[in-house]
Amino acid sequence: MTDWTRQYRKALTFSYDDGNEADVRLVRLLDAYGMKCTFNLNSGLDSSDVWQYRGADVRRLELTQCRALYAGHEIAVHGSRHLSLTALSPEALDAELAGDKKRLTELFGTEPVGMAYAYGEYNDAAVEKLRSIGIRYARTVEDSHSFAVQSDLLHFRPTCHHDDPQLFALAERFLAMEPDEPQIFCIWGHSYELDGNANWDRLERLFAMLAGKEEIFYGTNAQVLLFREELC
Ligand SMILES: [Zn+2]
Protein backbone atom coordinates (compact mmCIF):
# COMPACT_ATOMS: atom_id res chain seq x y z
CA MET A 1 0.00 0.00 0.00
CA THR A 2 1.27 3.44 -0.81
CA ASP A 3 1.12 6.49 1.39
CA TRP A 4 -1.51 8.57 -0.41
CA THR A 5 -0.79 11.61 1.74
CA ARG A 6 2.42 12.21 -0.22
CA GLN A 7 0.34 13.17 -3.25
CA TYR A 8 -3.09 14.09 -1.92
CA ARG A 9 -4.65 16.06 0.94
CA LYS A 10 -8.06 14.37 0.69
CA ALA A 11 -9.24 10.76 0.47
CA LEU A 12 -12.69 9.34 -0.21
CA THR A 13 -13.69 5.82 0.83
CA PHE A 14 -16.87 3.74 1.14
CA SER A 15 -17.80 0.91 3.54
CA TYR A 16 -20.78 -1.38 2.78
CA ASP A 17 -21.97 -4.32 4.85
CA ASP A 18 -23.63 -7.73 4.63
CA GLY A 19 -22.76 -8.95 1.10
CA ASN A 20 -26.28 -8.90 -0.31
CA GLU A 21 -27.59 -9.07 -3.88
CA ALA A 22 -27.80 -5.29 -4.30
CA ASP A 23 -23.99 -5.20 -4.06
CA VAL A 24 -23.96 -6.20 -7.75
CA ARG A 25 -25.57 -2.88 -8.68
CA LEU A 26 -23.43 -1.00 -6.15
CA VAL A 27 -20.17 -2.37 -7.58
CA ARG A 28 -21.28 -1.39 -11.09
CA LEU A 29 -21.95 2.16 -9.92
CA LEU A 30 -18.71 2.40 -7.92
CA ASP A 31 -16.67 1.17 -10.87
CA ALA A 32 -18.39 3.53 -13.31
CA TYR A 33 -17.28 6.51 -11.19
CA GLY A 34 -13.83 5.23 -10.16
CA MET A 35 -14.81 4.85 -6.52
CA LYS A 36 -13.32 2.28 -4.13
CA CYS A 37 -15.24 0.47 -1.41
CA THR A 38 -14.68 -1.98 1.42
CA PHE A 39 -17.23 -4.79 1.62
CA ASN A 40 -17.73 -6.23 5.10
CA LEU A 41 -18.83 -9.84 4.71
CA ASN A 42 -20.22 -12.69 6.83
CA SER A 43 -18.57 -15.86 5.54
CA GLY A 44 -20.72 -18.22 7.64
CA LEU A 45 -23.97 -17.14 5.97
CA ASP A 46 -25.22 -17.78 2.44
CA SER A 47 -28.17 -17.13 0.13
CA SER A 48 -30.48 -19.14 2.38
CA ASP A 49 -30.30 -16.19 4.78
CA VAL A 50 -33.11 -13.87 3.67
CA TRP A 51 -34.59 -10.95 5.59
CA GLN A 52 -36.99 -8.13 4.93
CA TYR A 53 -36.23 -4.45 4.48
CA ARG A 54 -39.10 -2.04 3.77
CA GLY A 55 -41.31 -4.92 2.69
CA ALA A 56 -38.92 -6.50 0.20
CA ASP A 57 -36.77 -9.62 0.53
CA VAL A 58 -33.03 -9.11 1.00
CA ARG A 59 -30.87 -12.08 0.11
CA ARG A 60 -27.19 -12.66 0.77
CA LEU A 61 -24.81 -13.49 -2.06
CA GLU A 62 -23.08 -16.86 -2.30
CA LEU A 63 -19.58 -15.73 -1.35
CA THR A 64 -18.05 -18.75 -3.08
CA GLN A 65 -19.00 -17.03 -6.36
CA CYS A 66 -18.07 -13.42 -5.58
CA ARG A 67 -14.34 -13.13 -6.19
CA ALA A 68 -14.78 -11.48 -9.60
CA LEU A 69 -17.63 -9.27 -8.38
CA TYR A 70 -15.58 -7.61 -5.65
CA ALA A 71 -12.27 -7.49 -7.58
CA GLY A 72 -10.59 -4.11 -7.16
CA HIS A 73 -12.35 -3.45 -3.84
CA GLU A 74 -11.49 -4.57 -0.30
CA ILE A 75 -12.95 -7.53 1.58
CA ALA A 76 -13.20 -7.14 5.35
CA VAL A 77 -14.54 -9.09 8.32
CA HIS A 78 -18.11 -8.49 9.55
CA GLY A 79 -18.38 -11.61 11.77
CA SER A 80 -18.87 -15.14 10.52
CA ARG A 81 -22.59 -15.20 11.43
CA HIS A 82 -23.35 -11.50 11.94
CA LEU A 83 -23.58 -11.86 15.72
CA SER A 84 -23.44 -9.08 18.26
CA LEU A 85 -19.97 -9.44 19.82
CA THR A 86 -20.86 -8.26 23.30
CA ALA A 87 -22.31 -11.47 24.78
CA LEU A 88 -20.09 -14.18 23.26
CA SER A 89 -17.88 -16.68 25.07
CA PRO A 90 -14.16 -16.54 24.17
CA GLU A 91 -14.66 -19.61 21.95
CA ALA A 92 -17.65 -18.10 20.17
CA LEU A 93 -15.80 -14.80 19.74
CA ASP A 94 -12.92 -16.67 18.14
CA ALA A 95 -15.25 -18.48 15.74
CA GLU A 96 -17.04 -15.25 14.86
CA LEU A 97 -13.91 -13.14 14.23
CA ALA A 98 -10.88 -15.38 13.57
CA GLY A 99 -13.18 -17.85 11.80
CA ASP A 100 -14.52 -15.16 9.46
CA LYS A 101 -11.02 -13.85 8.72
CA LYS A 102 -9.77 -17.34 7.88
CA ARG A 103 -12.73 -18.22 5.66
CA LEU A 104 -12.64 -14.87 3.82
CA THR A 105 -8.93 -15.42 3.18
CA GLU A 106 -9.75 -18.79 1.59
CA LEU A 107 -12.63 -17.37 -0.45
CA PHE A 108 -10.93 -14.22 -1.75
CA GLY A 109 -7.22 -15.08 -1.66
CA THR A 110 -6.20 -12.09 0.43
CA GLU A 111 -6.06 -11.75 4.19
CA PRO A 112 -8.50 -9.16 5.59
CA VAL A 113 -6.96 -6.39 7.71
CA GLY A 114 -10.20 -4.60 8.56
CA MET A 115 -13.68 -5.18 9.89
CA ALA A 116 -17.01 -3.52 10.61
CA TYR A 117 -18.92 -4.27 13.82
CA ALA A 118 -22.22 -6.08 13.19
CA TYR A 119 -25.05 -3.94 14.65
CA GLY A 120 -22.29 -1.46 15.56
CA GLU A 121 -21.81 -3.41 18.81
CA TYR A 122 -18.50 -4.15 20.49
CA ASN A 123 -16.77 -4.30 23.86
CA ASP A 124 -13.17 -4.35 25.07
CA ALA A 125 -12.90 -8.15 24.71
CA ALA A 126 -13.94 -7.92 21.06
CA VAL A 127 -11.48 -5.11 20.36
CA GLU A 128 -8.66 -7.06 22.02
CA LYS A 129 -9.57 -10.15 20.02
CA LEU A 130 -9.38 -8.17 16.79
CA ARG A 131 -5.99 -6.77 17.76
CA SER A 132 -4.71 -10.29 18.55
CA ILE A 133 -5.67 -11.67 15.13
CA GLY A 134 -4.11 -8.83 13.16
CA ILE A 135 -7.14 -6.72 12.36
CA ARG A 136 -5.84 -3.16 12.10
CA TYR A 137 -9.00 -1.09 11.84
CA ALA A 138 -12.68 -1.64 12.73
CA ARG A 139 -15.57 0.60 11.67
CA THR A 140 -18.30 1.58 14.09
CA VAL A 141 -21.67 3.15 13.18
CA GLU A 142 -20.91 6.25 15.27
CA ASP A 143 -20.93 8.97 12.64
CA SER A 144 -18.32 11.68 13.16
CA HIS A 145 -19.53 14.25 10.59
CA SER A 146 -15.82 14.99 10.39
CA PHE A 147 -12.94 14.39 7.97
CA ALA A 148 -10.17 14.48 10.57
CA VAL A 149 -7.63 11.65 10.63
CA GLN A 150 -8.28 9.33 13.59
CA SER A 151 -5.70 7.48 15.64
CA ASP A 152 -7.87 4.86 17.41
CA LEU A 153 -8.56 2.77 14.34
CA LEU A 154 -10.18 -0.16 16.20
CA HIS A 155 -12.97 2.31 17.07
CA PHE A 156 -13.00 4.03 13.69
CA ARG A 157 -15.91 6.45 13.23
CA PRO A 158 -17.09 6.96 9.64
CA THR A 159 -18.08 10.44 8.48
CA CYS A 160 -21.74 9.57 7.80
CA HIS A 161 -24.27 7.11 6.41
CA HIS A 162 -25.45 7.69 2.83
CA ASP A 163 -28.94 8.60 4.10
CA ASP A 164 -27.60 11.24 6.49
CA PRO A 165 -29.45 14.55 5.93
CA GLN A 166 -26.05 16.28 5.95
CA LEU A 167 -24.56 14.08 3.20
CA PHE A 168 -24.50 16.69 0.44
CA ALA A 169 -23.53 19.55 2.74
CA LEU A 170 -20.59 17.44 3.91
CA ALA A 171 -19.67 16.64 0.30
CA GLU A 172 -19.69 20.33 -0.61
CA ARG A 173 -17.56 21.16 2.41
CA PHE A 174 -15.13 18.37 1.51
CA LEU A 175 -14.82 19.64 -2.08
CA ALA A 176 -14.27 23.24 -1.00
CA MET A 177 -11.57 22.48 1.59
CA GLU A 178 -7.96 23.38 0.94
CA PRO A 179 -6.53 21.60 3.98
CA ASP A 180 -2.99 21.55 5.31
CA GLU A 181 -3.59 18.19 7.01
CA PRO A 182 -4.92 15.00 5.33
CA GLN A 183 -8.72 14.70 5.36
CA ILE A 184 -10.79 11.50 5.05
CA PHE A 185 -14.43 11.28 3.93
CA CYS A 186 -15.84 7.82 4.78
CA ILE A 187 -19.42 6.96 3.82
CA TRP A 188 -21.08 3.73 4.94
CA GLY A 189 -24.33 1.84 4.47
CA HIS A 190 -25.98 -1.26 3.05
CA SER A 191 -26.76 -1.55 -0.66
CA TYR A 192 -30.17 -3.12 0.10
CA GLU A 193 -31.18 0.17 1.73
CA LEU A 194 -30.83 1.85 -1.68
CA ASP A 195 -33.29 -0.69 -3.11
CA GLY A 196 -35.68 -0.42 -0.17
CA ASN A 197 -35.66 3.38 -0.12
CA ALA A 198 -35.56 3.62 -3.95
CA ASN A 199 -32.82 6.23 -3.73
CA TRP A 200 -29.99 4.95 -5.89
CA ASP A 201 -30.13 8.38 -7.55
CA ARG A 202 -28.95 9.88 -4.23
CA LEU A 203 -25.75 7.81 -4.28
CA GLU A 204 -25.20 8.44 -7.99
CA ARG A 205 -25.59 12.18 -7.44
CA LEU A 206 -22.95 11.97 -4.70
CA PHE A 207 -20.59 9.98 -6.93
CA ALA A 208 -21.04 12.50 -9.77
CA MET A 209 -20.18 15.35 -7.37
CA LEU A 210 -17.06 13.72 -5.99
CA ALA A 211 -15.65 11.75 -8.96
CA GLY A 212 -12.62 12.56 -11.06
CA LYS A 213 -11.03 15.19 -8.81
CA GLU A 214 -7.27 15.56 -9.08
CA GLU A 215 -6.92 16.43 -5.40
CA ILE A 216 -8.85 13.37 -4.10
CA PHE A 217 -7.42 9.89 -3.54
CA TYR A 218 -10.05 7.20 -4.13
CA GLY A 219 -9.16 4.17 -2.01
CA THR A 220 -10.49 1.30 0.04
CA ASN A 221 -10.79 1.71 3.81
CA ALA A 222 -7.46 -0.07 4.33
CA GLN A 223 -5.66 2.03 1.71
CA VAL A 224 -7.04 5.23 3.16
CA LEU A 225 -6.83 4.51 6.91
CA LEU A 226 -3.54 2.63 7.20
CA PHE A 227 -1.27 5.12 5.47
CA ARG A 228 0.61 5.86 8.68
CA GLU A 229 1.28 2.20 9.46
CA GLU A 230 2.62 1.73 5.97
CA LEU A 231 5.34 4.25 6.78
CA CYS A 232 6.74 2.02 9.54
ZN1 LIG B 1 -24.29 -5.96 9.11
XYZ file of C-alpha atoms and ligand atoms in Angstrom:
233
model
C 0.000 0.000 0.000
C 1.265 3.440 -0.811
C 1.118 6.488 1.387
C -1.507 8.570 -0.412
C -0.789 11.608 1.737
C 2.418 12.208 -0.220
C 0.337 13.171 -3.250
C -3.089 14.089 -1.916
C -4.646 16.060 0.944
C -8.060 14.369 0.691
C -9.241 10.763 0.472
C -12.685 9.342 -0.206
C -13.691 5.824 0.832
C -16.871 3.737 1.144
C -17.802 0.909 3.541
C -20.776 -1.382 2.784
C -21.970 -4.322 4.853
C -23.625 -7.726 4.631
C -22.764 -8.954 1.104
C -26.281 -8.898 -0.313
C -27.590 -9.073 -3.880
C -27.801 -5.294 -4.304
C -23.988 -5.204 -4.061
C -23.955 -6.196 -7.749
C -25.571 -2.885 -8.676
C -23.432 -1.003 -6.152
C -20.170 -2.372 -7.577
C -21.284 -1.395 -11.090
C -21.945 2.156 -9.923
C -18.709 2.403 -7.922
C -16.672 1.166 -10.874
C -18.395 3.533 -13.314
C -17.284 6.514 -11.194
C -13.830 5.225 -10.164
C -14.810 4.850 -6.517
C -13.315 2.278 -4.128
C -15.240 0.467 -1.413
C -14.680 -1.977 1.421
C -17.233 -4.788 1.621
C -17.732 -6.235 5.104
C -18.829 -9.843 4.705
C -20.219 -12.685 6.828
C -18.566 -15.860 5.543
C -20.717 -18.222 7.638
C -23.968 -17.138 5.973
C -25.218 -17.783 2.440
C -28.171 -17.132 0.129
C -30.483 -19.142 2.379
C -30.298 -16.187 4.784
C -33.108 -13.871 3.673
C -34.585 -10.952 5.590
C -36.990 -8.130 4.933
C -36.235 -4.452 4.478
C -39.101 -2.041 3.766
C -41.313 -4.915 2.685
C -38.917 -6.499 0.200
C -36.770 -9.623 0.526
C -33.031 -9.108 0.996
C -30.871 -12.077 0.110
C -27.193 -12.663 0.768
C -24.813 -13.485 -2.064
C -23.081 -16.860 -2.303
C -19.583 -15.727 -1.349
C -18.053 -18.751 -3.076
C -18.997 -17.028 -6.360
C -18.075 -13.419 -5.580
C -14.340 -13.131 -6.190
C -14.783 -11.482 -9.600
C -17.634 -9.268 -8.380
C -15.576 -7.612 -5.651
C -12.270 -7.488 -7.580
C -10.592 -4.108 -7.159
C -12.346 -3.449 -3.842
C -11.492 -4.575 -0.302
C -12.954 -7.533 1.577
C -13.202 -7.140 5.348
C -14.536 -9.088 8.321
C -18.107 -8.493 9.552
C -18.379 -11.606 11.766
C -18.873 -15.137 10.521
C -22.590 -15.201 11.429
C -23.352 -11.499 11.942
C -23.576 -11.858 15.720
C -23.438 -9.080 18.264
C -19.973 -9.436 19.818
C -20.864 -8.265 23.303
C -22.309 -11.474 24.782
C -20.094 -14.178 23.260
C -17.880 -16.676 25.074
C -14.162 -16.540 24.166
C -14.663 -19.611 21.949
C -17.653 -18.097 20.175
C -15.801 -14.799 19.738
C -12.917 -16.668 18.136
C -15.253 -18.483 15.735
C -17.036 -15.250 14.856
C -13.906 -13.144 14.227
C -10.883 -15.377 13.575
C -13.185 -17.852 11.802
C -14.520 -15.157 9.461
C -11.021 -13.845 8.716
C -9.771 -17.340 7.881
C -12.732 -18.223 5.664
C -12.640 -14.874 3.816
C -8.931 -15.417 3.182
C -9.752 -18.790 1.589
C -12.627 -17.365 -0.453
C -10.925 -14.219 -1.754
C -7.220 -15.079 -1.660
C -6.201 -12.090 0.434
C -6.063 -11.752 4.190
C -8.504 -9.162 5.587
C -6.962 -6.392 7.709
C -10.196 -4.599 8.560
C -13.679 -5.175 9.892
C -17.012 -3.519 10.607
C -18.918 -4.268 13.818
C -22.223 -6.076 13.193
C -25.048 -3.941 14.652
C -22.292 -1.457 15.561
C -21.815 -3.406 18.808
C -18.495 -4.154 20.488
C -16.772 -4.301 23.858
C -13.169 -4.354 25.072
C -12.900 -8.146 24.709
C -13.942 -7.919 21.059
C -11.476 -5.111 20.359
C -8.657 -7.062 22.018
C -9.570 -10.150 20.022
C -9.376 -8.171 16.791
C -5.989 -6.772 17.759
C -4.711 -10.289 18.549
C -5.671 -11.668 15.131
C -4.107 -8.835 13.162
C -7.144 -6.718 12.359
C -5.844 -3.157 12.096
C -9.004 -1.088 11.837
C -12.685 -1.641 12.731
C -15.567 0.601 11.672
C -18.300 1.577 14.089
C -21.670 3.150 13.183
C -20.911 6.248 15.272
C -20.927 8.968 12.636
C -18.320 11.680 13.158
C -19.531 14.250 10.593
C -15.820 14.986 10.392
C -12.944 14.392 7.965
C -10.175 14.477 10.567
C -7.631 11.655 10.625
C -8.277 9.326 13.588
C -5.699 7.476 15.639
C -7.866 4.857 17.411
C -8.562 2.767 14.339
C -10.182 -0.160 16.198
C -12.966 2.313 17.066
C -13.003 4.031 13.687
C -15.913 6.452 13.234
C -17.087 6.964 9.638
C -18.084 10.441 8.478
C -21.735 9.566 7.799
C -24.273 7.109 6.411
C -25.446 7.691 2.832
C -28.944 8.598 4.098
C -27.602 11.238 6.491
C -29.451 14.547 5.935
C -26.045 16.276 5.952
C -24.563 14.085 3.196
C -24.497 16.694 0.437
C -23.526 19.548 2.740
C -20.589 17.437 3.912
C -19.670 16.639 0.304
C -19.695 20.333 -0.608
C -17.556 21.160 2.410
C -15.127 18.373 1.506
C -14.818 19.636 -2.075
C -14.275 23.238 -0.998
C -11.566 22.481 1.589
C -7.962 23.378 0.945
C -6.526 21.604 3.981
C -2.987 21.549 5.309
C -3.585 18.193 7.009
C -4.922 14.999 5.335
C -8.720 14.697 5.362
C -10.791 11.502 5.052
C -14.433 11.276 3.927
C -15.840 7.819 4.775
C -19.423 6.956 3.824
C -21.084 3.732 4.940
C -24.328 1.836 4.473
C -25.976 -1.263 3.048
C -26.762 -1.551 -0.655
C -30.174 -3.116 0.105
C -31.177 0.174 1.732
C -30.829 1.847 -1.678
C -33.291 -0.693 -3.112
C -35.685 -0.423 -0.165
C -35.657 3.379 -0.118
C -35.562 3.620 -3.947
C -32.820 6.227 -3.730
C -29.985 4.953 -5.893
C -30.126 8.383 -7.546
C -28.946 9.875 -4.234
C -25.746 7.814 -4.285
C -25.198 8.439 -7.992
C -25.586 12.183 -7.440
C -22.950 11.970 -4.696
C -20.592 9.983 -6.934
C -21.038 12.501 -9.770
C -20.183 15.352 -7.373
C -17.055 13.718 -5.991
C -15.653 11.747 -8.957
C -12.618 12.558 -11.060
C -11.031 15.186 -8.805
C -7.267 15.561 -9.080
C -6.920 16.430 -5.400
C -8.845 13.372 -4.097
C -7.421 9.889 -3.545
C -10.055 7.198 -4.128
C -9.164 4.169 -2.011
C -10.493 1.301 0.039
C -10.790 1.710 3.815
C -7.455 -0.069 4.332
C -5.658 2.026 1.711
C -7.044 5.231 3.165
C -6.831 4.509 6.908
C -3.542 2.630 7.200
C -1.268 5.123 5.466
C 0.610 5.864 8.684
C 1.278 2.200 9.460
C 2.618 1.727 5.973
C 5.340 4.250 6.776
C 6.736 2.021 9.543
Zn -24.292 -5.965 9.110
